[in-house]
mmCIF file of C-alpha atoms in Angstrom:
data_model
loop_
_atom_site.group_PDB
_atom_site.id
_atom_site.type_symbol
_atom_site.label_atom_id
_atom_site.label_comp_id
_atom_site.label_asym_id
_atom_site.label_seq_id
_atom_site.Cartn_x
_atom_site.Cartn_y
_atom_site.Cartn_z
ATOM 1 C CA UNK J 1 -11.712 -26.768 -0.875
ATOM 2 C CA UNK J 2 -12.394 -23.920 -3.393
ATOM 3 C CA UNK J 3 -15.047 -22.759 -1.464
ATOM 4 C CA UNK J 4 -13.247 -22.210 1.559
ATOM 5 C CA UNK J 5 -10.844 -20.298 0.065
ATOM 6 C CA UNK J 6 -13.310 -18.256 -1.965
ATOM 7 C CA UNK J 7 -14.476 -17.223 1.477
ATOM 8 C CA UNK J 8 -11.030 -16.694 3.341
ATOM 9 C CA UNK J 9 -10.796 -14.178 0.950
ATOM 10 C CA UNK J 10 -13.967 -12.415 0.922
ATOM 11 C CA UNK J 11 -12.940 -12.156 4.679
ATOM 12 C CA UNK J 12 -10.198 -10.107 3.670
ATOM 13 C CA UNK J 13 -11.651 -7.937 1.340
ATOM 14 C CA UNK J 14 -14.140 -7.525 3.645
ATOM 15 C CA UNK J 15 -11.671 -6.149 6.225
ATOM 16 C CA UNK J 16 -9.007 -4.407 3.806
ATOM 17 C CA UNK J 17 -10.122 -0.516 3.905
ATOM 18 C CA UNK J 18 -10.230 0.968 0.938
ATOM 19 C CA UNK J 19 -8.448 4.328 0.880
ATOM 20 C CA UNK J 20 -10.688 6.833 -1.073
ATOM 21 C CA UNK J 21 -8.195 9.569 -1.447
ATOM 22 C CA UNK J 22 -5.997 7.122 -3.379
ATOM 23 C CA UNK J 23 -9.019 6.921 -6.323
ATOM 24 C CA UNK J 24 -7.384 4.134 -9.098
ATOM 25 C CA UNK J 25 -4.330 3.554 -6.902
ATOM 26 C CA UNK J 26 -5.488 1.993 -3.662
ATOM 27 C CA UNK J 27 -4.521 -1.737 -2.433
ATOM 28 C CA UNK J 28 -7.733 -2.477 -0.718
ATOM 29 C CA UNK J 29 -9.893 -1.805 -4.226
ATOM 30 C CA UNK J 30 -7.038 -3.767 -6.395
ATOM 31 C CA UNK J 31 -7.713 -6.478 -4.241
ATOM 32 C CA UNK J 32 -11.122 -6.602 -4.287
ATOM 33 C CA UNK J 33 -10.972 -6.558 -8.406
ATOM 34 C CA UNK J 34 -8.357 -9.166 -8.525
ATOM 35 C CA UNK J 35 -10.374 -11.974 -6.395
ATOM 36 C CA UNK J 36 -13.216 -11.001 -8.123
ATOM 37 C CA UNK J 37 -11.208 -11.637 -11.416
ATOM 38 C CA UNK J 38 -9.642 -14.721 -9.740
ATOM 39 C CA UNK J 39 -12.589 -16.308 -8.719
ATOM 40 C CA UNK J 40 -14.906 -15.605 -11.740
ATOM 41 C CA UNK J 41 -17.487 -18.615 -10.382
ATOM 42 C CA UNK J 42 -17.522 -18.354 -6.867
ATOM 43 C CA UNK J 43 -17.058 -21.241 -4.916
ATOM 44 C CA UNK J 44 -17.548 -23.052 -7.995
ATOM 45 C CA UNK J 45 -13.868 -22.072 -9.443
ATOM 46 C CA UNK J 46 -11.563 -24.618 -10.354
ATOM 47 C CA UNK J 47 -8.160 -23.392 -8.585
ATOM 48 C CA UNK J 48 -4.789 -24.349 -10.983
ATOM 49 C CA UNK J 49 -2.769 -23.789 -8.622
ATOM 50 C CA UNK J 50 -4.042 -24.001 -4.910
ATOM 51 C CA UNK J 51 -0.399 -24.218 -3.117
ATOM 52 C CA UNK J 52 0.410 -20.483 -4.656
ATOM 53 C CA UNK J 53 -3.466 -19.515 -3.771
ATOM 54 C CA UNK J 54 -2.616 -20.626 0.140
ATOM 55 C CA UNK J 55 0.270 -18.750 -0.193
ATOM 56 C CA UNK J 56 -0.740 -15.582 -1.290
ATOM 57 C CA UNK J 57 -3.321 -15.490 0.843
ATOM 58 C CA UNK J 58 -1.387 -15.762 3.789
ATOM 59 C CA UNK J 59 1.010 -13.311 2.707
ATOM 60 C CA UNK J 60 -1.936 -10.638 2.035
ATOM 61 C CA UNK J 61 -3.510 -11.838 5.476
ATOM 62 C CA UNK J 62 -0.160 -10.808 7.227
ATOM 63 C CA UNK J 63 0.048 -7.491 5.615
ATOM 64 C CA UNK J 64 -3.710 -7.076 6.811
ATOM 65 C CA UNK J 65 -2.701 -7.856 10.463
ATOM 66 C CA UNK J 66 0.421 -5.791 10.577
ATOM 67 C CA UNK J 67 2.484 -8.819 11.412
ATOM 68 C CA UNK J 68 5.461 -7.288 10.253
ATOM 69 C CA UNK J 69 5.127 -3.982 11.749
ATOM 70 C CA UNK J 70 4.473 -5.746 15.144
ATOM 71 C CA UNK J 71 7.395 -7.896 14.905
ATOM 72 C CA UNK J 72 9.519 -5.562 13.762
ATOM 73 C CA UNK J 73 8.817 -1.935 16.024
ATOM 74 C CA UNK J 74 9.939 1.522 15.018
ATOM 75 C CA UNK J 75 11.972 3.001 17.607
ATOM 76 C CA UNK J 76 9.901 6.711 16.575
ATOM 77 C CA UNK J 77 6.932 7.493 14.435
ATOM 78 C CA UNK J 78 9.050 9.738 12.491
ATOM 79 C CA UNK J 79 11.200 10.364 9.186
ATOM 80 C CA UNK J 80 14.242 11.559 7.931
ATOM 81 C CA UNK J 81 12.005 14.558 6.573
ATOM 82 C CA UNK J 82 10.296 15.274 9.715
ATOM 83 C CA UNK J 83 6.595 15.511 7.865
ATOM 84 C CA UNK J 84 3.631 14.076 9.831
ATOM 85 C CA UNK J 85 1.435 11.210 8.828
ATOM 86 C CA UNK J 86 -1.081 13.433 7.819
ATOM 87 C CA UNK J 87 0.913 15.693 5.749
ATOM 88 C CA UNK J 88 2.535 12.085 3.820
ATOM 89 C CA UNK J 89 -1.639 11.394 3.375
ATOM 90 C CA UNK J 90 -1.990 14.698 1.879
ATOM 91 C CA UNK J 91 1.049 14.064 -0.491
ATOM 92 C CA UNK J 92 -0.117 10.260 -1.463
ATOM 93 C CA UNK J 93 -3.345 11.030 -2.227
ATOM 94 C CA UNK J 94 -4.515 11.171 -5.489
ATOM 95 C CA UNK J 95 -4.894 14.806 -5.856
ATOM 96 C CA UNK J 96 -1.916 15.437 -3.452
ATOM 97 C CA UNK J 97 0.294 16.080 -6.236
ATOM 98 C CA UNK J 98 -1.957 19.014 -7.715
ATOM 99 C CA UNK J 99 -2.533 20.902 -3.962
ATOM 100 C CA UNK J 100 -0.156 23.376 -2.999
ATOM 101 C CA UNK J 101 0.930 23.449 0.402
ATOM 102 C CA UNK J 102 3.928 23.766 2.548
ATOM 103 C CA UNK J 103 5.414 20.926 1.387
ATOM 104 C CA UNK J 104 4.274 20.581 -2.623
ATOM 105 C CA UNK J 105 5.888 23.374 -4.103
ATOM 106 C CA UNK J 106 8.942 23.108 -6.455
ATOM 107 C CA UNK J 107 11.567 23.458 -3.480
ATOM 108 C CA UNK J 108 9.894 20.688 -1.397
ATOM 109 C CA UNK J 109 12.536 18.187 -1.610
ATOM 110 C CA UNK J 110 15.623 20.881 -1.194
ATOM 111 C CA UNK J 111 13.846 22.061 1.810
ATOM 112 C CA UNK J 112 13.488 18.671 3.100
ATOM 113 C CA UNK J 113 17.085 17.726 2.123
ATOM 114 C CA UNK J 114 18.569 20.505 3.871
ATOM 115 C CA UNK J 115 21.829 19.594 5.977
ATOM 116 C CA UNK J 116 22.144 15.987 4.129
ATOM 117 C CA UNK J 117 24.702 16.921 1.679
ATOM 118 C CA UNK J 118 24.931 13.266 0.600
ATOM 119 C CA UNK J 119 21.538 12.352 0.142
ATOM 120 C CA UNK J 120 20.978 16.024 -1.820
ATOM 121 C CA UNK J 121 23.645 15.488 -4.115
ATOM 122 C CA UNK J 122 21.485 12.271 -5.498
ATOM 123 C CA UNK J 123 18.144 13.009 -5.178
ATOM 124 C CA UNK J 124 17.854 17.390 -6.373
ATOM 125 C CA UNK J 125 18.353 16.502 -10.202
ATOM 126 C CA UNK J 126 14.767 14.164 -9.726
ATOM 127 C CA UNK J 127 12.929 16.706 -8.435
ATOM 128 C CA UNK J 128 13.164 18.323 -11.786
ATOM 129 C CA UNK J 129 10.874 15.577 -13.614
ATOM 130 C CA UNK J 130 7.452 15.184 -13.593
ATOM 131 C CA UNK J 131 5.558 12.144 -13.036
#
């Protein structure tokens, strides 16, 4: 039974994409080190716990498939800060945070924030710190 589930998820790795922009942060190569970690032996590896194995894969397979982004539709591809996806890809990659753009400066988040008094009044004293 190991070895089935040794190859479900090889399936998945398989299929995750691994995001090289995110270098050290991405989901896709996490998941590939932790079943390699998990399943030191191969097929051969004695699972503890095989209920919480099922499980997890399952849960990993639906994030794969998009289950809950089917199931639960956006009414608009958009944000309260009105940035593309490709501008929130140039922010989350891993050298996002060291480009300047229009976006990445030190007013980015008043700019954004504009016109929502009650979200500024929270979230301007964080843009102070860095990460």
């Amino acid at each position: 039974m190991a070895a089935s589930r040794y190859r479900r998820f090889l399936k998945l790795c398989e299929e995750w994409p691994v995001d090289e922009t995110k270098r050290g942060r991405d989901l896709g190569a996490y998941l590939r080190q932790r079943v390699a970690q998990a399943f030191r032996e191969g097929e051969n590896t004695q699972i503890a716990e095989p209920e919480a194995c099922d499980q997890m894969y399952e849960s990993l397979a639906r994030l794969h498939s998009n289950y809950y982004k089917l199931k639960y539709p956006r009414p608009r591809d958009t944000s309260f800060s009105g940035l593309s996806l490709e501008e929130y890809k140039l922010i989350l990659s891993t050298g996002g945070a060291r480009r300047k753009g229009p976006c990445l400066d030190a007013g980015c988040a008043q700019r954004l924030l504009q016109g929502r008094s009650a979200l500024c009044t929270v979230l301007i004293p964080w843009t102070s710190l860095r990460i």
